[in-house]
């Protein structure tokens, strides 16, 4: 069975600092991995996804993620965060339906 | 173009009432998914439609939950005899292809259900 673990429930960070949100997955087959962002009282918006090819994936709003097969990880990074990045971030693996992690709350402080 | 819309955005129900939640997917999208998101948790899969066919309902938590998509577009998730544990945000998502792995799903804003 496939599962996703987000290692941090909350990540506080100061504005303009770099950030990494960690995600590990378990799967016995090829994986397709996603990061979604959820702003308060809104649905989920796709940040980026990995299907195949280059292990470094670039997404919207300056985010990127690196697929690491040996460590079964798909960590999300941004070199300099803004207040507007404050939101809930979800890592997910696709089996047609999406299997989500528990989410990480990114709190950007001024 | 228009995204996925859901109505109502908020619903308060008394325990034991029946509720119906509506999802309007992106026009032409073949696949439609329902997810349940409890407070502080990630979304969990409920059911999947390919056009009007319900191909996977393995995530429905009980027989009180029922979903339909009779004409292959709008979908309704119905919960009968609501219980307090049904309180959650119900998210609908659609995608353009028939449930393929790796296909992007586009989410609606969700319906927040509170059962008192």
PDB file of C-alpha atoms in Angstrom:
ATOM      1  CA  UNK A   1       0.000   0.000   0.000  1.00  0.00           C
ATOM      2  CA  UNK A   2       1.095   3.518  -0.665  1.00  0.00           C
ATOM      3  CA  UNK A   3       1.342   6.136   2.057  1.00  0.00           C
ATOM      4  CA  UNK A   4       2.704   9.604   2.587  1.00  0.00           C
ATOM      5  CA  UNK A   5       4.308  11.033   5.707  1.00  0.00           C
ATOM      6  CA  UNK A   6       4.869  14.721   6.242  1.00  0.00           C
ATOM      7  CA  UNK A   7       7.476  14.949   8.916  1.00  0.00           C
ATOM      8  CA  UNK A   8       6.592  18.365  10.337  1.00  0.00           C
ATOM      9  CA  UNK A   9       3.126  19.458  11.374  1.00  0.00           C
ATOM     10  CA  UNK A  10       4.151  23.109  11.717  1.00  0.00           C
ATOM     11  CA  UNK A  11       7.075  25.055  10.322  1.00  0.00           C
ATOM     12  CA  UNK A  12       7.553  28.613  11.571  1.00  0.00           C
ATOM     13  CA  UNK A  13       9.944  30.754   9.573  1.00  0.00           C
ATOM     14  CA  UNK A  14      10.783  34.419   9.212  1.00  0.00           C
ATOM     15  CA  UNK A  15      10.006  36.301   6.034  1.00  0.00           C
ATOM     16  CA  UNK A  16      12.746  36.105   3.374  1.00  0.00           C
ATOM     17  CA  UNK A  17      14.281  33.027   5.017  1.00  0.00           C
ATOM     18  CA  UNK A  18      14.557  29.706   3.148  1.00  0.00           C
ATOM     19  CA  UNK A  19      12.218  26.867   3.988  1.00  0.00           C
ATOM     20  CA  UNK A  20      12.011  23.113   3.463  1.00  0.00           C
ATOM     21  CA  UNK A  21       8.858  21.066   3.994  1.00  0.00           C
ATOM     22  CA  UNK A  22       9.603  17.378   4.260  1.00  0.00           C
ATOM     23  CA  UNK A  23       7.671  14.531   2.682  1.00  0.00           C
ATOM     24  CA  UNK A  24       8.427  10.812   2.607  1.00  0.00           C
ATOM     25  CA  UNK A  25       6.448   8.231   0.702  1.00  0.00           C
ATOM     26  CA  UNK A  26       6.209   4.477   0.621  1.00  0.00           C
ATOM     27  CA  UNK A  27       5.414   2.648  -2.547  1.00  0.00           C
ATOM     28  CA  UNK A  28       6.294  -0.587  -4.227  1.00  0.00           C
ATOM     29  CA  UNK A  29       5.604   0.758  -7.694  1.00  0.00           C
ATOM     30  CA  UNK A  30       6.417   3.825  -9.742  1.00  0.00           C
ATOM     31  CA  UNK A  31       5.214   6.939  -8.041  1.00  0.00           C
ATOM     32  CA  UNK A  32       3.673  10.154  -9.144  1.00  0.00           C
ATOM     33  CA  UNK A  33       4.069  12.814  -6.469  1.00  0.00           C
ATOM     34  CA  UNK A  34       2.323  16.102  -5.889  1.00  0.00           C
ATOM     35  CA  UNK A  35       2.490  19.124  -3.646  1.00  0.00           C
ATOM     36  CA  UNK A  36      -0.712  21.103  -3.111  1.00  0.00           C
ATOM     37  CA  UNK A  37      -1.242  24.322  -1.127  1.00  0.00           C
ATOM     38  CA  UNK A  38      -4.412  25.220   0.742  1.00  0.00           C
ATOM     39  CA  UNK A  39      -5.074  28.799   1.772  1.00  0.00           C
ATOM     40  CA  UNK A  40      -7.643  29.415   4.527  1.00  0.00           C
ATOM     41  CA  UNK A  41     -11.195  28.562   3.470  1.00  0.00           C
ATOM     42  CA  UNK A  42     -10.087  27.614  -0.022  1.00  0.00           C
ATOM     43  CA  UNK A  43      -9.624  24.412  -1.959  1.00  0.00           C
ATOM     44  CA  UNK A  44      -6.317  22.871  -2.875  1.00  0.00           C
ATOM     45  CA  UNK A  45      -4.114  24.404  -5.548  1.00  0.00           C
ATOM     46  CA  UNK A  46      -1.404  22.471  -7.334  1.00  0.00           C
ATOM     47  CA  UNK A  47       2.119  23.725  -6.648  1.00  0.00           C
ATOM     48  CA  UNK A  48       4.053  21.122  -8.625  1.00  0.00           C
ATOM     49  CA  UNK A  49       4.186  17.460  -9.516  1.00  0.00           C
ATOM     50  CA  UNK A  50       6.721  14.794 -10.372  1.00  0.00           C
ATOM     51  CA  UNK A  51       5.894  12.209 -13.009  1.00  0.00           C
ATOM     52  CA  UNK A  52       9.251  11.203 -14.438  1.00  0.00           C
ATOM     53  CA  UNK A  53      12.461  12.644 -15.813  1.00  0.00           C
ATOM     54  CA  UNK A  54      14.405  15.335 -14.013  1.00  0.00           C
ATOM     55  CA  UNK A  55      14.322  14.845 -10.267  1.00  0.00           C
ATOM     56  CA  UNK A  56      14.210  18.593  -9.624  1.00  0.00           C
ATOM     57  CA  UNK A  57      10.752  19.935 -10.261  1.00  0.00           C
ATOM     58  CA  UNK A  58       9.920  23.625 -10.379  1.00  0.00           C
ATOM     59  CA  UNK A  59       6.470  24.874  -9.530  1.00  0.00           C
ATOM     60  CA  UNK A  60       4.507  28.044  -9.070  1.00  0.00           C
ATOM     61  CA  UNK A  61       5.305  30.871  -6.662  1.00  0.00           C
ATOM     62  CA  UNK A  62       9.029  30.051  -6.596  1.00  0.00           C
ATOM     63  CA  UNK A  63       8.643  26.603  -5.049  1.00  0.00           C
ATOM     64  CA  UNK A  64      10.629  23.558  -6.128  1.00  0.00           C
ATOM     65  CA  UNK A  65      10.878  19.962  -4.996  1.00  0.00           C
ATOM     66  CA  UNK A  66      13.400  17.188  -5.402  1.00  0.00           C
ATOM     67  CA  UNK A  67      12.460  13.572  -5.959  1.00  0.00           C
ATOM     68  CA  UNK A  68      14.889  11.230  -4.227  1.00  0.00           C
ATOM     69  CA  UNK A  69      14.139   7.602  -4.981  1.00  0.00           C
ATOM     70  CA  UNK A  70      16.791   6.134  -2.691  1.00  0.00           C
ATOM     71  CA  UNK A  71      15.504   8.100   0.291  1.00  0.00           C
ATOM     72  CA  UNK A  72      11.874   7.877  -0.838  1.00  0.00           C
ATOM     73  CA  UNK A  73      11.505  11.597  -0.307  1.00  0.00           C
ATOM     74  CA  UNK A  74       9.961  14.531  -2.131  1.00  0.00           C
ATOM     75  CA  UNK A  75      10.852  17.603  -0.091  1.00  0.00           C
ATOM     76  CA  UNK A  76       9.487  21.032  -0.995  1.00  0.00           C
ATOM     77  CA  UNK A  77      11.758  24.074  -0.862  1.00  0.00           C
ATOM     78  CA  UNK A  78      11.675  27.795  -1.369  1.00  0.00           C
ATOM     79  CA  UNK A  79      14.781  29.983  -1.084  1.00  0.00           C
ATOM     80  CA  UNK A  80      12.975  33.039   0.281  1.00  0.00           C
ATOM     81  CA  UNK A  81       9.454  32.987   1.687  1.00  0.00           C
ATOM     82  CA  UNK A  82       6.866  35.747   1.823  1.00  0.00           C
ATOM     83  CA  UNK A  83       4.074  36.440   4.248  1.00  0.00           C
ATOM     84  CA  UNK A  84       1.655  35.362   1.546  1.00  0.00           C
ATOM     85  CA  UNK A  85       3.124  31.838   1.608  1.00  0.00           C
ATOM     86  CA  UNK A  86       1.460  31.232   4.972  1.00  0.00           C
ATOM     87  CA  UNK A  87      -0.815  28.263   4.285  1.00  0.00           C
ATOM     88  CA  UNK A  88      -1.254  24.511   4.671  1.00  0.00           C
ATOM     89  CA  UNK A  89       0.863  22.353   2.379  1.00  0.00           C
ATOM     90  CA  UNK A  90       0.018  18.794   1.409  1.00  0.00           C
ATOM     91  CA  UNK A  91       2.175  16.158  -0.177  1.00  0.00           C
ATOM     92  CA  UNK A  92       0.327  13.437  -2.080  1.00  0.00           C
ATOM     93  CA  UNK A  93       0.944  10.311  -4.121  1.00  0.00           C
ATOM     94  CA  UNK A  94      -1.281   9.462  -7.047  1.00  0.00           C
ATOM     95  CA  UNK A  95      -2.970   6.167  -7.698  1.00  0.00           C
ATOM     96  CA  UNK A  96      -5.622   7.812  -9.817  1.00  0.00           C
ATOM     97  CA  UNK A  97      -7.096   8.917  -6.515  1.00  0.00           C
ATOM     98  CA  UNK A  98      -4.748  11.005  -4.398  1.00  0.00           C
ATOM     99  CA  UNK A  99      -3.358   9.786  -1.082  1.00  0.00           C
ATOM    100  CA  UNK A 100      -2.414  12.760   1.054  1.00  0.00           C
ATOM    101  CA  UNK A 101      -0.121  13.338   3.970  1.00  0.00           C
ATOM    102  CA  UNK A 102      -1.334  15.000   7.135  1.00  0.00           C
ATOM    103  CA  UNK A 103      -0.253  18.440   6.019  1.00  0.00           C
ATOM    104  CA  UNK A 104       2.329  20.981   7.160  1.00  0.00           C
ATOM    105  CA  UNK A 105       1.351  24.440   8.326  1.00  0.00           C
ATOM    106  CA  UNK A 106       3.846  27.014   7.099  1.00  0.00           C
ATOM    107  CA  UNK A 107       3.770  30.103   9.315  1.00  0.00           C
ATOM    108  CA  UNK A 108       5.737  33.006   7.877  1.00  0.00           C
ATOM    109  CA  UNK A 109       6.514  35.680  10.431  1.00  0.00           C
ATOM    110  CA  UNK A 110       7.437  39.296   9.628  1.00  0.00           C
TER     111      UNK A 110
ATOM    112  CA  UNK B   1     -12.418  29.421 -17.651  1.00  0.00           C
ATOM    113  CA  UNK B   2     -14.534  28.482 -14.664  1.00  0.00           C
ATOM    114  CA  UNK B   3     -13.058  26.165 -12.103  1.00  0.00           C
ATOM    115  CA  UNK B   4     -14.714  23.564  -9.919  1.00  0.00           C
ATOM    116  CA  UNK B   5     -17.556  24.987  -7.880  1.00  0.00           C
ATOM    117  CA  UNK B   6     -19.290  23.544  -4.852  1.00  0.00           C
ATOM    118  CA  UNK B   7     -22.461  24.450  -3.018  1.00  0.00           C
ATOM    119  CA  UNK B   8     -23.347  25.222  -0.382  1.00  0.00           C
ATOM    120  CA  UNK B   9     -20.046  26.527   0.982  1.00  0.00           C
ATOM    121  CA  UNK B  10     -21.250  26.030   4.547  1.00  0.00           C
ATOM    122  CA  UNK B  11     -23.890  23.736   5.919  1.00  0.00           C
ATOM    123  CA  UNK B  12     -25.070  23.315   9.483  1.00  0.00           C
ATOM    124  CA  UNK B  13     -27.187  20.259  10.127  1.00  0.00           C
ATOM    125  CA  UNK B  14     -28.801  18.801  13.176  1.00  0.00           C
ATOM    126  CA  UNK B  15     -27.814  15.257  13.971  1.00  0.00           C
ATOM    127  CA  UNK B  16     -30.075  12.899  12.081  1.00  0.00           C
ATOM    128  CA  UNK B  17     -30.802  15.258   9.195  1.00  0.00           C
ATOM    129  CA  UNK B  18     -30.035  14.366   5.590  1.00  0.00           C
ATOM    130  CA  UNK B  19     -27.761  16.679   3.579  1.00  0.00           C
ATOM    131  CA  UNK B  20     -26.887  17.008  -0.094  1.00  0.00           C
ATOM    132  CA  UNK B  21     -23.665  18.564  -1.313  1.00  0.00           C
ATOM    133  CA  UNK B  22     -23.261  19.630  -4.929  1.00  0.00           C
ATOM    134  CA  UNK B  23     -20.207  19.703  -7.156  1.00  0.00           C
ATOM    135  CA  UNK B  24     -19.938  21.327 -10.580  1.00  0.00           C
ATOM    136  CA  UNK B  25     -16.727  20.105 -12.215  1.00  0.00           C
ATOM    137  CA  UNK B  26     -14.785  21.844 -14.934  1.00  0.00           C
ATOM    138  CA  UNK B  27     -16.724  21.503 -18.167  1.00  0.00           C
ATOM    139  CA  UNK B  28     -15.712  18.423 -20.130  1.00  0.00           C
ATOM    140  CA  UNK B  29     -13.777  16.786 -17.328  1.00  0.00           C
ATOM    141  CA  UNK B  30     -14.265  13.060 -17.360  1.00  0.00           C
ATOM    142  CA  UNK B  31     -13.159  12.225 -13.838  1.00  0.00           C
ATOM    143  CA  UNK B  32     -14.693  13.445 -10.612  1.00  0.00           C
ATOM    144  CA  UNK B  33     -13.468  12.707  -7.098  1.00  0.00           C
ATOM    145  CA  UNK B  34     -14.889  13.376  -3.640  1.00  0.00           C
ATOM    146  CA  UNK B  35     -12.638  13.741  -0.598  1.00  0.00           C
ATOM    147  CA  UNK B  36     -13.354  14.290   3.082  1.00  0.00           C
ATOM    148  CA  UNK B  37     -11.054  16.543   5.102  1.00  0.00           C
ATOM    149  CA  UNK B  38     -11.405  16.393   8.878  1.00  0.00           C
ATOM    150  CA  UNK B  39     -10.106  19.310  10.909  1.00  0.00           C
ATOM    151  CA  UNK B  40      -6.323  19.396  10.926  1.00  0.00           C
ATOM    152  CA  UNK B  41      -6.009  16.403   8.608  1.00  0.00           C
ATOM    153  CA  UNK B  42      -5.213  15.760   4.995  1.00  0.00           C
ATOM    154  CA  UNK B  43      -8.035  15.000   2.582  1.00  0.00           C
ATOM    155  CA  UNK B  44      -9.141  11.378   2.381  1.00  0.00           C
ATOM    156  CA  UNK B  45     -10.612   9.767  -0.710  1.00  0.00           C
ATOM    157  CA  UNK B  46     -14.303   8.940  -0.691  1.00  0.00           C
ATOM    158  CA  UNK B  47     -15.366   8.017  -4.205  1.00  0.00           C
ATOM    159  CA  UNK B  48     -14.539   8.336  -7.905  1.00  0.00           C
ATOM    160  CA  UNK B  49     -16.645   8.747 -11.059  1.00  0.00           C
ATOM    161  CA  UNK B  50     -15.621   8.300 -14.652  1.00  0.00           C
ATOM    162  CA  UNK B  51     -18.372  10.100 -16.525  1.00  0.00           C
ATOM    163  CA  UNK B  52     -21.583   8.791 -14.950  1.00  0.00           C
ATOM    164  CA  UNK B  53     -20.092   5.518 -13.727  1.00  0.00           C
ATOM    165  CA  UNK B  54     -19.058   5.248 -10.098  1.00  0.00           C
ATOM    166  CA  UNK B  55     -15.941   3.132 -10.423  1.00  0.00           C
ATOM    167  CA  UNK B  56     -14.596   3.327  -6.889  1.00  0.00           C
ATOM    168  CA  UNK B  57     -16.538   3.912  -3.700  1.00  0.00           C
ATOM    169  CA  UNK B  58     -14.103   2.218  -1.388  1.00  0.00           C
ATOM    170  CA  UNK B  59     -13.596   5.339   0.739  1.00  0.00           C
ATOM    171  CA  UNK B  60     -17.226   5.918   1.678  1.00  0.00           C
ATOM    172  CA  UNK B  61     -17.245   5.472   5.466  1.00  0.00           C
ATOM    173  CA  UNK B  62     -20.703   3.957   5.789  1.00  0.00           C
ATOM    174  CA  UNK B  63     -23.867   3.170   3.876  1.00  0.00           C
ATOM    175  CA  UNK B  64     -25.190   6.543   4.989  1.00  0.00           C
ATOM    176  CA  UNK B  65     -22.990   8.102   2.316  1.00  0.00           C
ATOM    177  CA  UNK B  66     -24.186   8.037  -1.253  1.00  0.00           C
ATOM    178  CA  UNK B  67     -22.898   9.800  -4.360  1.00  0.00           C
ATOM    179  CA  UNK B  68     -24.219  10.128  -7.872  1.00  0.00           C
ATOM    180  CA  UNK B  69     -23.346  11.759 -11.179  1.00  0.00           C
ATOM    181  CA  UNK B  70     -26.303  10.815 -13.372  1.00  0.00           C
ATOM    182  CA  UNK B  71     -25.431  12.769 -16.521  1.00  0.00           C
ATOM    183  CA  UNK B  72     -21.679  12.669 -16.205  1.00  0.00           C
ATOM    184  CA  UNK B  73     -21.301  16.283 -15.157  1.00  0.00           C
ATOM    185  CA  UNK B  74     -22.726  17.596 -11.861  1.00  0.00           C
ATOM    186  CA  UNK B  75     -22.323  15.315  -8.871  1.00  0.00           C
ATOM    187  CA  UNK B  76     -24.130  15.160  -5.564  1.00  0.00           C
ATOM    188  CA  UNK B  77     -22.836  13.658  -2.345  1.00  0.00           C
ATOM    189  CA  UNK B  78     -25.651  12.765   0.002  1.00  0.00           C
ATOM    190  CA  UNK B  79     -25.280  11.946   3.664  1.00  0.00           C
ATOM    191  CA  UNK B  80     -28.252  10.404   5.395  1.00  0.00           C
ATOM    192  CA  UNK B  81     -28.916  10.610   9.127  1.00  0.00           C
ATOM    193  CA  UNK B  82     -25.897  12.811   9.749  1.00  0.00           C
ATOM    194  CA  UNK B  83     -23.723  12.161  12.787  1.00  0.00           C
ATOM    195  CA  UNK B  84     -21.313  14.476  14.563  1.00  0.00           C
ATOM    196  CA  UNK B  85     -18.355  12.545  13.171  1.00  0.00           C
ATOM    197  CA  UNK B  86     -19.486  13.564   9.671  1.00  0.00           C
ATOM    198  CA  UNK B  87     -18.428  17.142  10.433  1.00  0.00           C
ATOM    199  CA  UNK B  88     -15.672  17.938   7.946  1.00  0.00           C
ATOM    200  CA  UNK B  89     -14.876  19.780   4.754  1.00  0.00           C
ATOM    201  CA  UNK B  90     -16.002  17.869   1.679  1.00  0.00           C
ATOM    202  CA  UNK B  91     -13.835  18.553  -1.349  1.00  0.00           C
ATOM    203  CA  UNK B  92     -14.648  17.807  -4.938  1.00  0.00           C
ATOM    204  CA  UNK B  93     -12.003  17.530  -7.653  1.00  0.00           C
ATOM    205  CA  UNK B  94     -12.109  16.902 -11.378  1.00  0.00           C
ATOM    206  CA  UNK B  95      -9.586  15.940 -14.014  1.00  0.00           C
ATOM    207  CA  UNK B  96      -9.685  15.751 -17.776  1.00  0.00           C
ATOM    208  CA  UNK B  97      -8.705  12.108 -18.252  1.00  0.00           C
ATOM    209  CA  UNK B  98     -10.154   8.812 -16.978  1.00  0.00           C
ATOM    210  CA  UNK B  99      -8.515   8.482 -13.569  1.00  0.00           C
ATOM    211  CA  UNK B 100      -4.993   8.110 -14.788  1.00  0.00           C
ATOM    212  CA  UNK B 101      -2.200   8.158 -12.275  1.00  0.00           C
ATOM    213  CA  UNK B 102      -0.318  11.432 -12.414  1.00  0.00           C
ATOM    214  CA  UNK B 103      -3.157  13.445 -13.874  1.00  0.00           C
ATOM    215  CA  UNK B 104      -3.693  16.805 -12.169  1.00  0.00           C
ATOM    216  CA  UNK B 105      -6.866  17.102 -10.151  1.00  0.00           C
ATOM    217  CA  UNK B 106      -8.482  20.535  -9.843  1.00  0.00           C
ATOM    218  CA  UNK B 107     -10.204  21.163  -6.550  1.00  0.00           C
ATOM    219  CA  UNK B 108     -13.258  23.143  -5.612  1.00  0.00           C
ATOM    220  CA  UNK B 109     -13.400  25.364  -2.518  1.00  0.00           C
ATOM    221  CA  UNK B 110     -15.144  22.683  -0.486  1.00  0.00           C
ATOM    222  CA  UNK B 111     -18.301  22.484   1.583  1.00  0.00           C
ATOM    223  CA  UNK B 112     -17.808  22.826   5.311  1.00  0.00           C
ATOM    224  CA  UNK B 113     -20.349  20.623   7.091  1.00  0.00           C
ATOM    225  CA  UNK B 114     -21.017  21.038  10.787  1.00  0.00           C
ATOM    226  CA  UNK B 115     -23.310  18.543  12.468  1.00  0.00           C
ATOM    227  CA  UNK B 116     -24.692  19.650  15.812  1.00  0.00           C
TER     228      UNK B 116
END
